[in-house]
Coordinates of C-alpha atoms in Angstrom, one line a residue:
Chain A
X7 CA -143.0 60.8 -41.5
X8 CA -146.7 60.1 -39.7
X9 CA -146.6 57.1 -37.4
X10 CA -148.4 55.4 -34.8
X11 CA -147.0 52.5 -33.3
X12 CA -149.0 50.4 -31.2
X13 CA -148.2 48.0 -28.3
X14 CA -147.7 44.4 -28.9
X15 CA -150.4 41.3 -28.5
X16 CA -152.0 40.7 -24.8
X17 CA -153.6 37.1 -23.6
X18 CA -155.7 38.1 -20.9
X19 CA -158.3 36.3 -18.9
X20 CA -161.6 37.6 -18.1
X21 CA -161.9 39.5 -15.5
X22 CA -158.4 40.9 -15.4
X23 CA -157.6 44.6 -16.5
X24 CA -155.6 46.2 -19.8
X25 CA -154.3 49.3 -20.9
X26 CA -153.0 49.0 -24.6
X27 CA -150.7 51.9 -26.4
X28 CA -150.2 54.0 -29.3
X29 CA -147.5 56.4 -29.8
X30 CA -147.5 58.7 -32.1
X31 CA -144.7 60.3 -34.2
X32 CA -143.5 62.9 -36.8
X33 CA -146.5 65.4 -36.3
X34 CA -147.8 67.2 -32.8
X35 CA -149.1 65.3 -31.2
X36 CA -151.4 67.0 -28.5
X37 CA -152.5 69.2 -31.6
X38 CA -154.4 65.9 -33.3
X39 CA -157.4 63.7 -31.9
X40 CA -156.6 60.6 -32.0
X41 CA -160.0 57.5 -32.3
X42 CA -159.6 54.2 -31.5
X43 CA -161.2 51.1 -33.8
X44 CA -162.5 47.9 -33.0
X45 CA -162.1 45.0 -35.8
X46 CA -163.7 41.9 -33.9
X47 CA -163.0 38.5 -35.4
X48 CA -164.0 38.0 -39.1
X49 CA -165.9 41.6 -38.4
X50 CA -165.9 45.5 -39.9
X51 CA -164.7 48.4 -37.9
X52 CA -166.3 50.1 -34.8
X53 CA -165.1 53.5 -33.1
X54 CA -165.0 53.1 -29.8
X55 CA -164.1 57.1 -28.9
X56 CA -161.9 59.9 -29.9
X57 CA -159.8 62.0 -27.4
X58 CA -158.2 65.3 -28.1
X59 CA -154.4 65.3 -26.5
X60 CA -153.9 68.5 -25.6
X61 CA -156.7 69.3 -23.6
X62 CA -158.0 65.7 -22.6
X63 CA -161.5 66.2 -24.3
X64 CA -162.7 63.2 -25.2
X65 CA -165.8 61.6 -26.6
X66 CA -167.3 57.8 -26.6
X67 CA -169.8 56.4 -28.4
X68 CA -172.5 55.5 -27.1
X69 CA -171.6 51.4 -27.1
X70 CA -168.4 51.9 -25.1
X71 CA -169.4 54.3 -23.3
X72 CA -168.6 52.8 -19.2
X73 CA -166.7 50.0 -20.9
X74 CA -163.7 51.9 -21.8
X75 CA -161.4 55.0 -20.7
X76 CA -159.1 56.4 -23.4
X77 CA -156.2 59.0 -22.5
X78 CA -153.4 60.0 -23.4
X79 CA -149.8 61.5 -22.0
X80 CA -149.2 64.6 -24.7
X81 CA -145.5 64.9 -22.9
X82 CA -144.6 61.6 -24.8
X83 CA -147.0 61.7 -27.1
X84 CA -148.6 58.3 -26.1
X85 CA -152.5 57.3 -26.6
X86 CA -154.0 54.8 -24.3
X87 CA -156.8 52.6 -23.9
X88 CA -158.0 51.0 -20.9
X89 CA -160.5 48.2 -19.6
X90 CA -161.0 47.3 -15.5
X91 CA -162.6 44.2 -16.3
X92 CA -162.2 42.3 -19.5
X93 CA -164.9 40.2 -21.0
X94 CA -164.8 37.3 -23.6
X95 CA -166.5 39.6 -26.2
X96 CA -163.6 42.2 -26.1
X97 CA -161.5 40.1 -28.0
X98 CA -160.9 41.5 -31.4
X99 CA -158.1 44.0 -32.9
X100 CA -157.9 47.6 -31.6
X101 CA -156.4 50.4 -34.0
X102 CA -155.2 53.7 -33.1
X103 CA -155.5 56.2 -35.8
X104 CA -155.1 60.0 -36.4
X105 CA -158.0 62.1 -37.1
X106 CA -157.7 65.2 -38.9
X107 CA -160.3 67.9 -38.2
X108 CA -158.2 70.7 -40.7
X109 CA -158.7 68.6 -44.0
X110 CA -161.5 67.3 -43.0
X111 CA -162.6 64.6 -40.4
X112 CA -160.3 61.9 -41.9
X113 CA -158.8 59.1 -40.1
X114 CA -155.4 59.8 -42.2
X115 CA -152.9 57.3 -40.3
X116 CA -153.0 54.0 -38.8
X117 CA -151.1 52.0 -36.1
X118 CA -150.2 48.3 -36.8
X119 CA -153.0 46.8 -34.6
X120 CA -152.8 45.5 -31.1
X121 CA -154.3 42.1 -30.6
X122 CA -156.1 41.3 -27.4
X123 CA -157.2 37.5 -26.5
X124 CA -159.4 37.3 -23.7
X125 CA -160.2 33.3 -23.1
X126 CA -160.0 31.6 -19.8
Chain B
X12 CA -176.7 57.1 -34.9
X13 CA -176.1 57.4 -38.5
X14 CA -176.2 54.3 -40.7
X15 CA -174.1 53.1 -42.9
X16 CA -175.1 50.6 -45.9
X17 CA -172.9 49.4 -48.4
X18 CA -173.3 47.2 -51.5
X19 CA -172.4 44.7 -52.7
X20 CA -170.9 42.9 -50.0
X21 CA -168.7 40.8 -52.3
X22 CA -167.9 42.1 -55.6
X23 CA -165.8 39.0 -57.6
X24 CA -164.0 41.2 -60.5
X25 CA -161.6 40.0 -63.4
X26 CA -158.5 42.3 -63.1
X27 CA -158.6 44.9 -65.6
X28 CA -161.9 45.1 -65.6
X29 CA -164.1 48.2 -63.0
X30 CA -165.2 48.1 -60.2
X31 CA -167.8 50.1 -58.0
X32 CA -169.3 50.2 -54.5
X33 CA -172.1 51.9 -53.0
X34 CA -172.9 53.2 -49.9
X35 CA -175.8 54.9 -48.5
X36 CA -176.0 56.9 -45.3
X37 CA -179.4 57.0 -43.2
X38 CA -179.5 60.5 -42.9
X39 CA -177.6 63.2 -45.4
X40 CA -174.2 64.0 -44.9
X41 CA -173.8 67.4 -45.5
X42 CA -172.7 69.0 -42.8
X43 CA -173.6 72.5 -41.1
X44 CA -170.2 73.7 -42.6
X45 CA -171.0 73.2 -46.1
X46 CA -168.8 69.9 -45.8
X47 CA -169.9 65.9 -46.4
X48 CA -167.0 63.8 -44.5
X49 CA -167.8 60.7 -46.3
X50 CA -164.4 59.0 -46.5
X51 CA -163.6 55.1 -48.0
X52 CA -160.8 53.1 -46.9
X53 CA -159.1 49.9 -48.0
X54 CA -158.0 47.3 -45.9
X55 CA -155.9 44.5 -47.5
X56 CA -155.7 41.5 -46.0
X57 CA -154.0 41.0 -42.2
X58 CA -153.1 44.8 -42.4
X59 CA -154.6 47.6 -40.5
X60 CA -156.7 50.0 -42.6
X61 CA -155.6 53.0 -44.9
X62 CA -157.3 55.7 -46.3
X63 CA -158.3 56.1 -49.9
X64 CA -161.0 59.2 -50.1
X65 CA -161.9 61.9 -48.3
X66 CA -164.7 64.4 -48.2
X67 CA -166.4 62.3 -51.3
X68 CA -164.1 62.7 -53.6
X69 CA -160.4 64.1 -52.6
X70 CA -157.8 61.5 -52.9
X71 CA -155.3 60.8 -50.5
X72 CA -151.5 61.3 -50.3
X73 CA -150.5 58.3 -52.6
X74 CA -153.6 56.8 -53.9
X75 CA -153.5 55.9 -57.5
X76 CA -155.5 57.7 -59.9
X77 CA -158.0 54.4 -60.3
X78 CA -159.5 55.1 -57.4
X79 CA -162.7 58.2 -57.8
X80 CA -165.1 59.1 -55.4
X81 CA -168.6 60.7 -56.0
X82 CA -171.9 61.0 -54.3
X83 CA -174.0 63.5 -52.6
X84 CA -175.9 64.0 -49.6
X85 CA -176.9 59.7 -49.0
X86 CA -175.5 58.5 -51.7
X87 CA -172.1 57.6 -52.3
X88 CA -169.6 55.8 -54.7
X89 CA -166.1 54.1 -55.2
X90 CA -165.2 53.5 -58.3
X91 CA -162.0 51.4 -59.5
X92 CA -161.1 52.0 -63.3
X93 CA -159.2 49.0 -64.1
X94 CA -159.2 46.7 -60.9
X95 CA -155.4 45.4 -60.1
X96 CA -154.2 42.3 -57.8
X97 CA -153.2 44.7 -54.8
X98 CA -156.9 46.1 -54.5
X99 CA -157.9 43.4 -53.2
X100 CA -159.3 43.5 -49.5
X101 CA -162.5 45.1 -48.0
X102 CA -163.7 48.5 -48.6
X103 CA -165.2 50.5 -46.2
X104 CA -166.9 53.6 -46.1
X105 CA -166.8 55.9 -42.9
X106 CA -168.9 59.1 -42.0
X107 CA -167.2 61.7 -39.9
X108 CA -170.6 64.3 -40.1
X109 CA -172.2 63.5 -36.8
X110 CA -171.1 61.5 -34.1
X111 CA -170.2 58.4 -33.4
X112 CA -169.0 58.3 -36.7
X113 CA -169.6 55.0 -38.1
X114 CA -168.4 52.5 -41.1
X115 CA -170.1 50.6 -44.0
X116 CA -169.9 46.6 -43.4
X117 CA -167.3 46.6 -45.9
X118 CA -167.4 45.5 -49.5
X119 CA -165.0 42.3 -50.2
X120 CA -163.0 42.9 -53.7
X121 CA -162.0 39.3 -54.7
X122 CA -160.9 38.6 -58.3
X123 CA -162.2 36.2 -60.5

C-alpha cells in the first residue's frame, strides 16, 4: 500500500527556520517525483516544486523559487522541505504527494498535511 | 504560467440530483506527446486532497462510476451523475502539461 506520512504540526516564529517531512512507503521511492502543495488558510492549492529522488533534479516554480529548498534522502525514502527564514505569510498547510510521470503526470497519493503556524 | 479557471465556484445541489464543473485552461493542454494531463481532485472537508481523474477522462483506483471526465484542448468537465452526501468538498482541477503546473480555485459542492 502507497503512503506518505508527513511530520507533525510546527509553531514557529518569524524569523526562525523549518524543515518539514514526508516519507514515503510501499513503492520506490527514488524512482517517483514527489511535489509539494501549499493550501493557505481558507485558500486552493499551490505547487511549490517537484524533486526527483533518485537523482536530486528538482524544479520550483517560479513563486517559491529562493523561498524554499526541497530534498530528499532516497536511502530512507524521506522528502523534505526547508525554509531559513519563516515569514507570517508561510502559514498555511503543506502536502507531500506522489507524481506519476508513467500514467500520466498525476498527483496519485497524498500525505496527511503538516501544519505550520508562524505568529510572533 | 498556465491558468486555470473553474466555474461555478459554489454549486448548491439536492443529492440525487447531477452535478457539473467547468474548467478552462489559458492555453491548450495537449501536450507534445499526444497527451492532455488535465486531472480533477476532490478534497473533503479537513482532509488532504485525493485524486478523482486523470488525463481528462481515466478514473482513478477506487473512484465510483458517478464521477466522468471530458473536455478537450481548454475545455474541461466534471460531471457527477447522481450527487451523494460524501461528495461534498471542493473540486479542483490541476494541469500537469507545462510547468509549474497549476490548480482551478476549486468548485465548492454543498447540498441543498
Amino acid at each position: 500500500e502507497v503512503q506518505l506520512v508527513q511530520s507533525g504540526a510546527e509553531v514557529k516564529k518569524p524569523g526562525e527556520s523549518l524543515k518539514i517531512s514526508c516519507k514515503g512507503s510501499g513503492y520506490s521511492f527514488p524512482h517517483y517525483w514527489v511535489a509539494w502543495v501549499r493550501q493557505m488558510p481558507g485558500k486552493g492549492l499551490e505547487l511549490m516544486g517537484i524533486m526527483f529522488p533518485d537523482d536530486s533534479d528538482t524544479r520550483y516554480s517560479p513563486s517559491f523559487q529562493g523561498q524554499i529548498t526541497i530534498s530528499a534522502d532516497k536511502s530512507n525514502g524521506t522528502a523534505y522541505l526547508q525554509w531559513i527564514s519563516l515569514k507570517a505569510s508561510d502559514t498555511a498547510i503543506y502536502y507531500c504527494a506522489r507524481l506519476s510521470v508513467v500514467r500520466g503526470f498525476l498527483l496519485d497519493f497524498w500525505g496527511q498535511g503538516t501544519q505550520v503556524t508562524v505568529s510572533s | 504560467d498556465v491558468v486555470m479557471t473553474q466555474t461555478p465556484l459554489s454549486s448548491p445541489v439536492t443529492l440525487g440530483q447531477p452535478a457539473s464543473i467547468s474548467c478552462r485552461s489559458s492555453q491548450s493542454l495537449l501536450h507534445s506527446d499526444g497527451n492532455t494531463y488535465l486531472s480533477w481532485l476532490q478534497q473533503r472537508p479537513g482532509q488532504p486532497p485525493r485524486l478523482l481523474i486523470y488525463k481528462i477522462s481515466n478514473r482513478f483506483s477506487g473512484v465510483p462510476d458517478r464521477f466522468s471526465g471530458s473536455g478537450s484542448g481548454t475545455d474541461f468537465t466534471l460531471k457527477i451523475t447522481r450527487v451523494e452526501a460524501e461528495d461534498v468538498g471542493v473540486y479542483y482541477c490541476m494541469q500537469a502539461t507545462q510547468f509549474p503546473y497549476s490548480f482551478g480555485r476549486g468548485t465548492k459542492l454543498e447540498i441543498k
